[in-house]
Amino acid sequence: MFDPILDADNEIDQVARTYARFAAREAAGVSPVYEDWAGGVAADEPVRALIAALPVAKRQPNLVFAASRRAGAPVGPYRPWREWLLAHWESVRPIVMARATQTNEAARCATLLPILSRIEGPVALLEVGASAGFCLHPDRYSYRYTGDAPAALDPDSGPSPVVLECALSGTPAPSRLPDVVWRAGIDRNPLDATDPDTRSWLETLVWPGQDDRRERIAAAARIAAAAPAPIRTGDLNEALADVAADAPADATLVVFHSAVLVYLSAADRTRFRGTVADLGCTWISNEGAHVFPDIASRLPADADAGGSFVLAVDGEPVALTGPHGHTYRGLGPEGRLPSG
């Protein structure tokens, strides 16, 4: 997840801090190539200067690295990549400006399921920042939980081509999939899972060395394309109440998002929370700890968020989760989760 550091006086130094943090907290132990590249950028002023000239929202390590690979950059040690980037920046910059990091990782459903499985009755899902809608199909995936509470769950129709693995601790394993009777999304730039170019870009966003993620995206795209959920084009604050009004009255409305509200201003986040509260729905937030400081302030004293997301239900933190859905660390007793 991109975590812009906006309080630095010098924008080139700001890029150094952002990339150093990405290397240490997100890429370390996950993608050696991206850890190397991000650490290299953090110490390389000519490269930092190129990135600092981009709009703030376009300086994301994920985006810059993926755009370079899209343009033909060598995937390997930092020095050859750096020399290639300096020589081909004018080919990379237009891709950065035209594209966005809209992976919308389907594996995050594994960290949503412990919440969704406890909601009784039919569920209406509304995702803000839905991208291609991969996270709108939690009932169509298979799950394999390891850790404190091993469990395996499959759809009623049988094992899914998308199998999500997650190390679970601090909470009972889900025992069932949700009964989803309605699903919809909102995104400024919805992605078409049936479009080959879109699917190619989503796969390019996968970090080097994560072949399982690339295969999962391809399989999730096929599921989303076979039964597409409607995704409204628009600003989430402007469209939320209108889209929510279409949800069936006899279903529990769940509004959720992952790594989305980081891109909103503090004022727009406050507005969003007010709209969600007015809907009377269940609100599931899965964001970096800094996105909602008041929620993060209620984490247990011994909870180290580090590079994790804070999973919260109606503003109450319940777990720390891996950004790509691979870990779930419950923060309290089972009773902190919704029971219906």
PDB file of C-alpha atoms in Angstrom, residues 160-311:
ATOM      1  CA  SER A 160     -13.184 -22.621  -6.368  1.00  0.00           C
ATOM      2  CA  PRO A 161     -10.362 -21.945  -8.858  1.00  0.00           C
ATOM      3  CA  VAL A 162      -9.447 -19.121  -6.470  1.00  0.00           C
ATOM      4  CA  VAL A 163      -8.035 -20.575  -3.248  1.00  0.00           C
ATOM      5  CA  LEU A 164      -7.136 -18.000  -0.588  1.00  0.00           C
ATOM      6  CA  GLU A 165      -4.624 -18.941   2.106  1.00  0.00           C
ATOM      7  CA  CYS A 166      -4.394 -16.995   5.361  1.00  0.00           C
ATOM      8  CA  ALA A 167      -2.570 -17.493   8.685  1.00  0.00           C
ATOM      9  CA  LEU A 168      -5.227 -16.885  11.349  1.00  0.00           C
ATOM     10  CA  SER A 169      -4.669 -16.112  15.028  1.00  0.00           C
ATOM     11  CA  GLY A 170      -6.621 -14.569  17.869  1.00  0.00           C
ATOM     12  CA  THR A 171     -10.081 -15.483  16.596  1.00  0.00           C
ATOM     13  CA  PRO A 172     -12.074 -18.611  15.720  1.00  0.00           C
ATOM     14  CA  ALA A 173     -11.902 -19.713  12.112  1.00  0.00           C
ATOM     15  CA  PRO A 174     -14.923 -18.907   9.952  1.00  0.00           C
ATOM     16  CA  SER A 175     -17.307 -21.836   9.675  1.00  0.00           C
ATOM     17  CA  ARG A 176     -19.333 -20.750   6.663  1.00  0.00           C
ATOM     18  CA  LEU A 177     -19.379 -18.434   3.680  1.00  0.00           C
ATOM     19  CA  PRO A 178     -21.715 -15.429   3.649  1.00  0.00           C
ATOM     20  CA  ASP A 179     -25.091 -15.562   1.936  1.00  0.00           C
ATOM     21  CA  VAL A 180     -24.533 -12.722  -0.530  1.00  0.00           C
ATOM     22  CA  VAL A 181     -27.763 -11.753  -2.277  1.00  0.00           C
ATOM     23  CA  TRP A 182     -26.681  -8.380  -3.703  1.00  0.00           C
ATOM     24  CA  ARG A 183     -23.340  -6.835  -4.559  1.00  0.00           C
ATOM     25  CA  ALA A 184     -22.236  -3.510  -6.020  1.00  0.00           C
ATOM     26  CA  GLY A 185     -19.239  -1.205  -6.075  1.00  0.00           C
ATOM     27  CA  ILE A 186     -18.136   2.379  -6.572  1.00  0.00           C
ATOM     28  CA  ASP A 187     -14.889   3.504  -8.195  1.00  0.00           C
ATOM     29  CA  ARG A 188     -13.621   6.621  -9.946  1.00  0.00           C
ATOM     30  CA  ASN A 189     -12.193   4.400 -12.658  1.00  0.00           C
ATOM     31  CA  PRO A 190     -13.823   0.952 -12.666  1.00  0.00           C
ATOM     32  CA  LEU A 191     -11.827  -1.742 -14.399  1.00  0.00           C
ATOM     33  CA  ASP A 192     -13.342  -4.198 -16.855  1.00  0.00           C
ATOM     34  CA  ALA A 193     -12.268  -7.714 -15.901  1.00  0.00           C
ATOM     35  CA  THR A 194     -13.071  -8.916 -19.421  1.00  0.00           C
ATOM     36  CA  ASP A 195     -10.635  -6.481 -21.095  1.00  0.00           C
ATOM     37  CA  PRO A 196      -7.261  -8.113 -21.979  1.00  0.00           C
ATOM     38  CA  ASP A 197      -5.292  -4.870 -21.550  1.00  0.00           C
ATOM     39  CA  THR A 198      -6.815  -4.300 -18.112  1.00  0.00           C
ATOM     40  CA  ARG A 199      -6.028  -7.835 -17.027  1.00  0.00           C
ATOM     41  CA  SER A 200      -2.471  -7.466 -18.323  1.00  0.00           C
ATOM     42  CA  TRP A 201      -1.969  -4.284 -16.281  1.00  0.00           C
ATOM     43  CA  LEU A 202      -3.388  -5.905 -13.145  1.00  0.00           C
ATOM     44  CA  GLU A 203      -0.914  -8.734 -13.562  1.00  0.00           C
ATOM     45  CA  THR A 204       1.929  -6.238 -14.079  1.00  0.00           C
ATOM     46  CA  LEU A 205       1.043  -4.714 -10.713  1.00  0.00           C
ATOM     47  CA  VAL A 206       1.908  -8.018  -9.054  1.00  0.00           C
ATOM     48  CA  TRP A 207       5.340  -7.805  -7.457  1.00  0.00           C
ATOM     49  CA  PRO A 208       8.201  -9.886  -8.908  1.00  0.00           C
ATOM     50  CA  GLY A 209       8.411 -13.292  -7.286  1.00  0.00           C
ATOM     51  CA  GLN A 210       4.691 -13.461  -6.475  1.00  0.00           C
ATOM     52  CA  ASP A 211       3.593 -15.874  -9.183  1.00  0.00           C
ATOM     53  CA  ASP A 212       0.775 -17.145  -6.964  1.00  0.00           C
ATOM     54  CA  ARG A 213      -0.740 -13.639  -6.879  1.00  0.00           C
ATOM     55  CA  ARG A 214      -0.535 -13.383 -10.650  1.00  0.00           C
ATOM     56  CA  GLU A 215      -2.352 -16.692 -11.064  1.00  0.00           C
ATOM     57  CA  ARG A 216      -4.931 -15.651  -8.472  1.00  0.00           C
ATOM     58  CA  ILE A 217      -5.661 -12.387 -10.290  1.00  0.00           C
ATOM     59  CA  ALA A 218      -6.218 -14.256 -13.545  1.00  0.00           C
ATOM     60  CA  ALA A 219      -8.606 -16.705 -11.855  1.00  0.00           C
ATOM     61  CA  ALA A 220     -10.451 -13.964  -9.938  1.00  0.00           C
ATOM     62  CA  ALA A 221     -10.828 -11.988 -13.166  1.00  0.00           C
ATOM     63  CA  ARG A 222     -12.550 -14.962 -14.770  1.00  0.00           C
ATOM     64  CA  ILE A 223     -14.973 -15.231 -11.832  1.00  0.00           C
ATOM     65  CA  ALA A 224     -15.705 -11.499 -11.867  1.00  0.00           C
ATOM     66  CA  ALA A 225     -16.225 -11.562 -15.634  1.00  0.00           C
ATOM     67  CA  ALA A 226     -18.585 -14.544 -15.455  1.00  0.00           C
ATOM     68  CA  ALA A 227     -20.901 -12.859 -12.947  1.00  0.00           C
ATOM     69  CA  PRO A 228     -20.005  -9.161 -12.917  1.00  0.00           C
ATOM     70  CA  ALA A 229     -21.200  -6.965 -10.091  1.00  0.00           C
ATOM     71  CA  PRO A 230     -22.340  -3.487 -11.147  1.00  0.00           C
ATOM     72  CA  ILE A 231     -19.706  -0.869 -10.337  1.00  0.00           C
ATOM     73  CA  ARG A 232     -20.765   2.766 -10.427  1.00  0.00           C
ATOM     74  CA  THR A 233     -18.308   5.274 -11.856  1.00  0.00           C
ATOM     75  CA  GLY A 234     -18.003   8.195  -9.484  1.00  0.00           C
ATOM     76  CA  ASP A 235     -16.697   9.714  -6.288  1.00  0.00           C
ATOM     77  CA  LEU A 236     -17.406   7.466  -3.324  1.00  0.00           C
ATOM     78  CA  ASN A 237     -18.762  10.315  -1.208  1.00  0.00           C
ATOM     79  CA  GLU A 238     -21.079  11.510  -3.951  1.00  0.00           C
ATOM     80  CA  ALA A 239     -22.372   8.070  -4.963  1.00  0.00           C
ATOM     81  CA  LEU A 240     -22.463   6.080  -1.714  1.00  0.00           C
ATOM     82  CA  ALA A 241     -25.960   6.877  -0.473  1.00  0.00           C
ATOM     83  CA  ASP A 242     -27.484   6.537  -3.936  1.00  0.00           C
ATOM     84  CA  VAL A 243     -25.932   3.110  -4.615  1.00  0.00           C
ATOM     85  CA  ALA A 244     -26.771   1.893  -1.108  1.00  0.00           C
ATOM     86  CA  ALA A 245     -30.417   2.754  -1.703  1.00  0.00           C
ATOM     87  CA  ASP A 246     -30.594  -0.069  -4.257  1.00  0.00           C
ATOM     88  CA  ALA A 247     -29.677  -2.741  -1.702  1.00  0.00           C
ATOM     89  CA  PRO A 248     -32.555  -5.066  -0.737  1.00  0.00           C
ATOM     90  CA  ALA A 249     -34.238  -4.010   2.486  1.00  0.00           C
ATOM     91  CA  ASP A 250     -34.296  -7.550   3.898  1.00  0.00           C
ATOM     92  CA  ALA A 251     -30.497  -7.968   3.670  1.00  0.00           C
ATOM     93  CA  THR A 252     -27.790  -6.650   5.992  1.00  0.00           C
ATOM     94  CA  LEU A 253     -25.950  -3.909   4.111  1.00  0.00           C
ATOM     95  CA  VAL A 254     -22.167  -4.148   4.501  1.00  0.00           C
ATOM     96  CA  VAL A 255     -20.054  -1.242   3.236  1.00  0.00           C
ATOM     97  CA  PHE A 256     -16.371  -2.126   3.065  1.00  0.00           C
ATOM     98  CA  HIS A 257     -13.051  -0.942   1.659  1.00  0.00           C
ATOM     99  CA  SER A 258      -9.371  -1.936   1.668  1.00  0.00           C
ATOM    100  CA  ALA A 259      -6.458   0.435   1.023  1.00  0.00           C
ATOM    101  CA  VAL A 260      -8.794   3.044  -0.480  1.00  0.00           C
ATOM    102  CA  LEU A 261      -9.391   5.861   1.994  1.00  0.00           C
ATOM    103  CA  VAL A 262      -5.646   6.551   2.212  1.00  0.00           C
ATOM    104  CA  TYR A 263      -6.142   8.470  -1.038  1.00  0.00           C
ATOM    105  CA  LEU A 264      -8.785  10.788   0.456  1.00  0.00           C
ATOM    106  CA  SER A 265      -8.187  13.993   2.346  1.00  0.00           C
ATOM    107  CA  ALA A 266      -8.940  14.036   6.073  1.00  0.00           C
ATOM    108  CA  ALA A 267     -12.059  16.091   5.365  1.00  0.00           C
ATOM    109  CA  ASP A 268     -13.325  13.597   2.799  1.00  0.00           C
ATOM    110  CA  ARG A 269     -12.692  10.698   5.184  1.00  0.00           C
ATOM    111  CA  THR A 270     -14.765  12.472   7.824  1.00  0.00           C
ATOM    112  CA  ARG A 271     -17.530  13.041   5.310  1.00  0.00           C
ATOM    113  CA  PHE A 272     -17.444   9.365   4.332  1.00  0.00           C
ATOM    114  CA  ARG A 273     -17.795   8.237   7.939  1.00  0.00           C
ATOM    115  CA  GLY A 274     -20.791  10.476   8.381  1.00  0.00           C
ATOM    116  CA  THR A 275     -22.493   9.068   5.294  1.00  0.00           C
ATOM    117  CA  VAL A 276     -21.807   5.491   6.401  1.00  0.00           C
ATOM    118  CA  ALA A 277     -23.228   6.212   9.845  1.00  0.00           C
ATOM    119  CA  ASP A 278     -26.400   7.631   8.290  1.00  0.00           C
ATOM    120  CA  LEU A 279     -26.877   4.415   6.271  1.00  0.00           C
ATOM    121  CA  GLY A 280     -27.220   2.309   9.408  1.00  0.00           C
ATOM    122  CA  CYS A 281     -25.074  -0.419   7.821  1.00  0.00           C
ATOM    123  CA  THR A 282     -22.211  -2.591   9.001  1.00  0.00           C
ATOM    124  CA  TRP A 283     -18.980  -0.759   8.103  1.00  0.00           C
ATOM    125  CA  ILE A 284     -15.785  -2.767   7.567  1.00  0.00           C
ATOM    126  CA  SER A 285     -12.603  -0.730   7.170  1.00  0.00           C
ATOM    127  CA  ASN A 286      -9.274  -2.346   6.227  1.00  0.00           C
ATOM    128  CA  GLU A 287      -6.716   0.457   5.999  1.00  0.00           C
ATOM    129  CA  GLY A 288      -3.282   1.543   7.174  1.00  0.00           C
ATOM    130  CA  ALA A 289      -3.104   2.592  10.829  1.00  0.00           C
ATOM    131  CA  HIS A 290      -2.592   6.279   9.957  1.00  0.00           C
ATOM    132  CA  VAL A 291      -5.800   6.551   7.899  1.00  0.00           C
ATOM    133  CA  PHE A 292      -8.065   6.731  10.956  1.00  0.00           C
ATOM    134  CA  PRO A 293      -5.890   7.830  13.898  1.00  0.00           C
ATOM    135  CA  ASP A 294      -8.783   7.614  16.357  1.00  0.00           C
ATOM    136  CA  ILE A 295      -9.338   3.950  15.464  1.00  0.00           C
ATOM    137  CA  ALA A 296      -5.613   3.202  15.689  1.00  0.00           C
ATOM    138  CA  SER A 297      -5.521   4.880  19.125  1.00  0.00           C
ATOM    139  CA  ARG A 298      -7.825   2.136  20.406  1.00  0.00           C
ATOM    140  CA  LEU A 299      -5.425  -0.662  19.472  1.00  0.00           C
ATOM    141  CA  PRO A 300      -4.175  -2.665  22.462  1.00  0.00           C
ATOM    142  CA  ALA A 301      -0.934  -1.297  23.903  1.00  0.00           C
ATOM    143  CA  ASP A 302       0.975  -4.399  22.794  1.00  0.00           C
ATOM    144  CA  ALA A 303      -0.366  -4.369  19.219  1.00  0.00           C
ATOM    145  CA  ASP A 304       2.347  -3.390  16.738  1.00  0.00           C
ATOM    146  CA  ALA A 305       0.634  -2.439  13.491  1.00  0.00           C
ATOM    147  CA  GLY A 306       3.944  -2.128  11.627  1.00  0.00           C
ATOM    148  CA  GLY A 307       3.158  -2.613   7.941  1.00  0.00           C
ATOM    149  CA  SER A 308      -0.225  -4.208   8.682  1.00  0.00           C
ATOM    150  CA  PHE A 309      -3.684  -2.856   8.013  1.00  0.00           C
ATOM    151  CA  VAL A 310      -6.093  -2.203  10.857  1.00  0.00           C
ATOM    152  CA  LEU A 311      -9.337  -4.100  10.293  1.00  0.00           C
TER     153      LEU A 311
END
